[in-house]
CSV table of C-alpha atoms and ligand atoms in Angstrom, one decimal:
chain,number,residue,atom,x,y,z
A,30,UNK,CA,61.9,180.3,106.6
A,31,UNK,CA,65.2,179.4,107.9
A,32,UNK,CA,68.0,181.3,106.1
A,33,UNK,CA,71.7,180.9,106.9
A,34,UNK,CA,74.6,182.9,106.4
A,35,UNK,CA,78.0,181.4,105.4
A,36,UNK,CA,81.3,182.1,104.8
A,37,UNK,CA,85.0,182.8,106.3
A,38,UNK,CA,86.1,186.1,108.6
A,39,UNK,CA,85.1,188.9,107.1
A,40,UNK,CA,83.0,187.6,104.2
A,41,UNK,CA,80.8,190.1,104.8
A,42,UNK,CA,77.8,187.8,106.6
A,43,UNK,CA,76.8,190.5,109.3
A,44,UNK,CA,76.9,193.1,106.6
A,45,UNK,CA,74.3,190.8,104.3
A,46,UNK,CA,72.2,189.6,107.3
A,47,UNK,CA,71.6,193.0,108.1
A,48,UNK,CA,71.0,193.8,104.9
A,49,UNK,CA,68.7,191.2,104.2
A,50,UNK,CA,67.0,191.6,107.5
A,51,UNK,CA,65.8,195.3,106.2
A,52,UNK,CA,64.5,194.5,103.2
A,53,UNK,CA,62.8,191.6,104.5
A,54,UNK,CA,60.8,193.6,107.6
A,55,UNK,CA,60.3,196.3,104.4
A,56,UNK,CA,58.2,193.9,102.8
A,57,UNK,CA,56.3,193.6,106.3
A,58,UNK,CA,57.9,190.3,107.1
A,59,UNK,CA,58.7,189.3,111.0
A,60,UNK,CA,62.7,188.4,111.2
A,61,UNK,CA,64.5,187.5,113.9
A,62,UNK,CA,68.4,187.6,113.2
A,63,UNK,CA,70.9,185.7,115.2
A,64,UNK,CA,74.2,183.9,114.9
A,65,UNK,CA,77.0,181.1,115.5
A,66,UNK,CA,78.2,180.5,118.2
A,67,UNK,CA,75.9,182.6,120.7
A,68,UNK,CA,72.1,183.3,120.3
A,69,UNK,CA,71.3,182.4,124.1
A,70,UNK,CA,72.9,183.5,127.2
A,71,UNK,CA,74.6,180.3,127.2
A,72,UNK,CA,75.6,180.5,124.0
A,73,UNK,CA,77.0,184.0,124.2
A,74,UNK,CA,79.3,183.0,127.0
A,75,UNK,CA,80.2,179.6,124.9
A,76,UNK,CA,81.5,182.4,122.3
A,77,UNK,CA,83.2,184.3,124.8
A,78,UNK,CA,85.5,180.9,125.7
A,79,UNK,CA,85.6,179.9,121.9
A,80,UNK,CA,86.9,183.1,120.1
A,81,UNK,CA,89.3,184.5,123.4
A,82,UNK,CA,92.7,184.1,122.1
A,83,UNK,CA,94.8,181.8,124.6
A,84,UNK,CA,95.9,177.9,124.5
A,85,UNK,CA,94.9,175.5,121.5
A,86,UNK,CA,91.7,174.0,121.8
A,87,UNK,CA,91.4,170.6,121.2
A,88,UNK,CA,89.8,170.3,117.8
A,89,UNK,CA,87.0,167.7,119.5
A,90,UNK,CA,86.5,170.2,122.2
A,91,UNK,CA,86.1,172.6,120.2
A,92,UNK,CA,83.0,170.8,117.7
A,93,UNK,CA,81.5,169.8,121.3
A,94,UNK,CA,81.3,173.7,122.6
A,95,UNK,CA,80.3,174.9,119.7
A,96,UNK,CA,76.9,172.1,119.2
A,97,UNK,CA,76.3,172.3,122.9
A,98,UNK,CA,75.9,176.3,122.0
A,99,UNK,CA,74.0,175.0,119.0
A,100,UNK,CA,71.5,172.8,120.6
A,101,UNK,CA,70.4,175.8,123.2
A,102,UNK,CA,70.4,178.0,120.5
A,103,UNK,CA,68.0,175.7,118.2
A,104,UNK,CA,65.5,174.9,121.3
A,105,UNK,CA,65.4,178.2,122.8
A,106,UNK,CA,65.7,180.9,119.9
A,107,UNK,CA,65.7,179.4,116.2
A,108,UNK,CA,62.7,176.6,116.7
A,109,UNK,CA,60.3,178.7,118.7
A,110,UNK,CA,60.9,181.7,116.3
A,111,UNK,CA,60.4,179.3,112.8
A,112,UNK,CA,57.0,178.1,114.8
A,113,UNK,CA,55.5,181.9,115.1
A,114,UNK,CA,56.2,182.0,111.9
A,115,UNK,CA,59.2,184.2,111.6
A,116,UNK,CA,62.3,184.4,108.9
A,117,UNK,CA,65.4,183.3,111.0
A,118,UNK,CA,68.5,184.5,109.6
A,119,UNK,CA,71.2,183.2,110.9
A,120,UNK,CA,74.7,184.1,111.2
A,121,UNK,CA,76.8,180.9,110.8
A,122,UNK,CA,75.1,177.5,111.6
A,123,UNK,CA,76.1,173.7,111.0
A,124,UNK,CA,78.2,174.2,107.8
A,125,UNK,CA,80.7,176.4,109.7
A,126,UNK,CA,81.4,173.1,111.7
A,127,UNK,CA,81.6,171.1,109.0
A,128,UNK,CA,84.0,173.7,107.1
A,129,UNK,CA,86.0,174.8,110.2
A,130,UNK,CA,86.7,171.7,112.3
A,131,UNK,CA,86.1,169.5,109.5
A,132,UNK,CA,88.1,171.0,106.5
A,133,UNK,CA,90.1,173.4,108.6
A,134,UNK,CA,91.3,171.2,111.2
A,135,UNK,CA,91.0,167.4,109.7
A,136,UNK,CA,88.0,166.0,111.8
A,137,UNK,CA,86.3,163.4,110.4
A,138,UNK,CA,83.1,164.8,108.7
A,139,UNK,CA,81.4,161.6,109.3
A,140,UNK,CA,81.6,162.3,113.3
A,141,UNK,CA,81.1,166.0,112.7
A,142,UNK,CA,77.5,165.6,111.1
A,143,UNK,CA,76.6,162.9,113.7
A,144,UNK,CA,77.3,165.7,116.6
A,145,UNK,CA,75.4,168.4,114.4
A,146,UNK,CA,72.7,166.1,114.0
A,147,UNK,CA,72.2,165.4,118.0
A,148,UNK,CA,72.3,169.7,118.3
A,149,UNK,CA,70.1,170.4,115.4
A,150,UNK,CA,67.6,167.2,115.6
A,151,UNK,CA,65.9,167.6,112.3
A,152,UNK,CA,66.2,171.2,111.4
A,153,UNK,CA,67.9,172.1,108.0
A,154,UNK,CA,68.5,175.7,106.8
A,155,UNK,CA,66.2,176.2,104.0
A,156,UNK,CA,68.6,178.0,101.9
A,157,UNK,CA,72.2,178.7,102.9
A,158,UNK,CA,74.0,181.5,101.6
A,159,UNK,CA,77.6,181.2,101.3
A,160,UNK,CA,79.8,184.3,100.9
A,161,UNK,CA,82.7,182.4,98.9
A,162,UNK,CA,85.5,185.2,99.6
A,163,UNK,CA,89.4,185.3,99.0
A,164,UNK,CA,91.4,185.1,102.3
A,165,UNK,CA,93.2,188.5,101.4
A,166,UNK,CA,90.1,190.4,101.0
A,167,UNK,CA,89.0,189.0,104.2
A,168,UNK,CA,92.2,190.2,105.9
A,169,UNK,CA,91.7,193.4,104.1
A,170,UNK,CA,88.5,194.1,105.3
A,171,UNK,CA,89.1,192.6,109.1
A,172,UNK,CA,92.0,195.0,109.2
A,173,UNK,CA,90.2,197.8,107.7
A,174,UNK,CA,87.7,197.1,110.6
A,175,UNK,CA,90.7,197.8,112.9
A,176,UNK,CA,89.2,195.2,115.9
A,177,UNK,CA,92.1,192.8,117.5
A,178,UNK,CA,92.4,189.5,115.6
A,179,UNK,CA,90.2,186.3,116.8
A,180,UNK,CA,91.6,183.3,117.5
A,181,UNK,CA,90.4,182.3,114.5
A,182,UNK,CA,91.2,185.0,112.8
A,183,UNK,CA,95.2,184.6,113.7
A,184,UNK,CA,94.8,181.2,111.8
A,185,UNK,CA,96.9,181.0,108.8
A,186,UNK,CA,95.9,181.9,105.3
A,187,UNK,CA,96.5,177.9,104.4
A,188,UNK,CA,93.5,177.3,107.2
A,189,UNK,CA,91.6,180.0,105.8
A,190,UNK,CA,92.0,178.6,102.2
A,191,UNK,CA,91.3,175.2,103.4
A,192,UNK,CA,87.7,176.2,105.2
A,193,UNK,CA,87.1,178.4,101.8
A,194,UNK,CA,87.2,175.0,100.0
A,195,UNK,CA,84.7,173.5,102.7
A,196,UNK,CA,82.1,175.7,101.9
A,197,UNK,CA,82.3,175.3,98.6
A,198,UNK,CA,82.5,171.7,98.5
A,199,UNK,CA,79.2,171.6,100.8
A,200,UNK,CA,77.1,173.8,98.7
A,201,UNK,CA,78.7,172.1,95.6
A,202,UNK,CA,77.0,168.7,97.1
A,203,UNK,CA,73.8,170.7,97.7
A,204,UNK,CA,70.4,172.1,96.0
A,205,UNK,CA,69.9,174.2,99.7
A,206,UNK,CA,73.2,176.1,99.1
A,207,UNK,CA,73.7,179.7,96.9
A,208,UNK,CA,77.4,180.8,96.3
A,209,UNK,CA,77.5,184.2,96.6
A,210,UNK,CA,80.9,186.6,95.5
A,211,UNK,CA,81.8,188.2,98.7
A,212,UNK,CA,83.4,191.0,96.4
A,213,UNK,CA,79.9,192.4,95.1
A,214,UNK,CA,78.4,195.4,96.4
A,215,UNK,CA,76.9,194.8,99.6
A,216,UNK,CA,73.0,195.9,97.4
A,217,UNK,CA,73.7,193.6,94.8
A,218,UNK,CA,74.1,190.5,97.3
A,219,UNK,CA,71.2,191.7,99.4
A,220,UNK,CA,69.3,191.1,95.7
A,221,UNK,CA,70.9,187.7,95.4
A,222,UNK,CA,70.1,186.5,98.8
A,223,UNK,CA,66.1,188.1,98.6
A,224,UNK,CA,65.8,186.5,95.2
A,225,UNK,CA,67.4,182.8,96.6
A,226,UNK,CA,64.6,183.3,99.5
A,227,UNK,CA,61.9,184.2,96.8
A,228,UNK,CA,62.6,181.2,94.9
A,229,UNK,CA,62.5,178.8,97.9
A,230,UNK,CA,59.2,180.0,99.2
A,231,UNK,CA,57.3,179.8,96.1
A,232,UNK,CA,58.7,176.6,95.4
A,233,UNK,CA,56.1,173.7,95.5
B,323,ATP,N1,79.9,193.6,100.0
B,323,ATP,C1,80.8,194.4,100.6
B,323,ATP,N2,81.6,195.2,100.0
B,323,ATP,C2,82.5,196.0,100.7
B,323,ATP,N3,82.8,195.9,102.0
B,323,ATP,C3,82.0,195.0,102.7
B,323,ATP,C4,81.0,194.2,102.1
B,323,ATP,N4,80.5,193.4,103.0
B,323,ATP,C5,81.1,193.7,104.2
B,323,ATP,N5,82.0,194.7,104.0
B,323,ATP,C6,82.9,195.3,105.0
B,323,ATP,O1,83.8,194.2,105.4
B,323,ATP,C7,84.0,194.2,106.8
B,323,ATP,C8,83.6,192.8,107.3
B,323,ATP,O2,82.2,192.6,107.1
B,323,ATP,P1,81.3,191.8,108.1
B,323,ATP,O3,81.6,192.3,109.5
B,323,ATP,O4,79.9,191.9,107.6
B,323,ATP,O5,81.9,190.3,107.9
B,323,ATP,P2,81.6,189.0,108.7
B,323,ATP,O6,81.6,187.9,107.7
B,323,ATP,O7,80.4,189.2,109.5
B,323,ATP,O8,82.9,188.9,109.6
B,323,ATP,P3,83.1,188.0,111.0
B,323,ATP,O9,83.2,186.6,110.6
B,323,ATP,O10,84.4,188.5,111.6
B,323,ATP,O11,81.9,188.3,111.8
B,323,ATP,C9,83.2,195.3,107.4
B,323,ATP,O12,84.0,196.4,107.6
B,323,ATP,C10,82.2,195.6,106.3
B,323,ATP,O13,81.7,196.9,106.3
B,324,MG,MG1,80.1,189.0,111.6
């Protein structure tokens, strides 16, 4: 079972993957939790570059670092763990591309599924949550957290609205996607995630 996690800054994903992540090793399940960009060494210093404030990124360069993060991550971490057997929730994966470079910053969506595609070969989340959240309770909660803004965090609200509407669009087009309210208690969409797993698994 491969389970994603979507959703803008402060959405509340890490919250819900941990979440989920308890309830499902409760039930005796073996999870392995990760998240985008990172999940390998190489990945992890690919996030360091990515999220550091500093000079624009070309948009481009910026959809390449992030897939050449993704297509360690998928061969070293995500596929060997989904062959054991394991539940794989994951922080983040392809639709944050789509959403981000794509709807945030105007790539062509055409190109950025073609780069996906060579990262991810023929893996597809099995379900994909997405935590559809309001910009200001996003910059609520980020500044309740009190850590110093991202780089993509220090976007503008107009960005943040714009990758809002990604999300939804993608799951809109999908069967695979859930939309969650960010603004429920954190129990209530652990309950809505475990039930969206559920119903994949028994699904014939
Ligand atoms: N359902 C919820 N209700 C209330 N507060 C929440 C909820 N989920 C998360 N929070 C709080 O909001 C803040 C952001 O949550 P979290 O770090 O999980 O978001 P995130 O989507 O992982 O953010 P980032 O994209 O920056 O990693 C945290 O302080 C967290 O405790
Ligand atoms: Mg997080």
């Amino acid at each position: 079972m491969f389970a994603v996690i979507e959703g803008i800054e402060g959405s509340g994903k890490s919250t819900l993957q941990t979440g989920l992540a308890e309830a499902l090793r409760a039930r005796g399940r073996r999870v392995t939790t990760t998240r985008e960009p990172g999940g390998s060494p190489l990945g992890d210093a690919i996030r360091a570059i990515f999220l550091a404030p500093g000079p624009a990124i070309d948009a481009v360069a910026e959809a390449m670092l992030v897939n050449a993060a993704r297509a360690q991550h998928v061969a070293a971490l995500i596929r060997p763990a989904l062959q054991r057997g394991e539940v794989v929730l994951c922080d983040r994966f392809v639709d944050s591309t789509l959403a981000y470079q794509g709807y945030g910053r105007g790539l062509d969506l055409a190109m950025l599924r073609a780069l996906c595609d060579i990262a991810v070969g023929p893996l597809v989340a099995d379900v994909t949550i997405v935590l559809d959240c309001e910009p200001t309770l996003s910059r609520r909660r980020l500044a309740e957290r009190g850590a110093a803004q991202d780089r993509l965090e220090s976007e503008s609200a107009d960005f943040h609205e714009r990758v809002r509407g990604g999300f939804l669009t993608i799951a809109r087009e999908s069967s695979r996607h859930i939309v969650l309210d960010a603004g429920d208690a954190r129990e209530a969409l652990v309950a809505a995630a475990l039930s969206a797993i559920d119903g994949v698994e028994t699904r014939v």
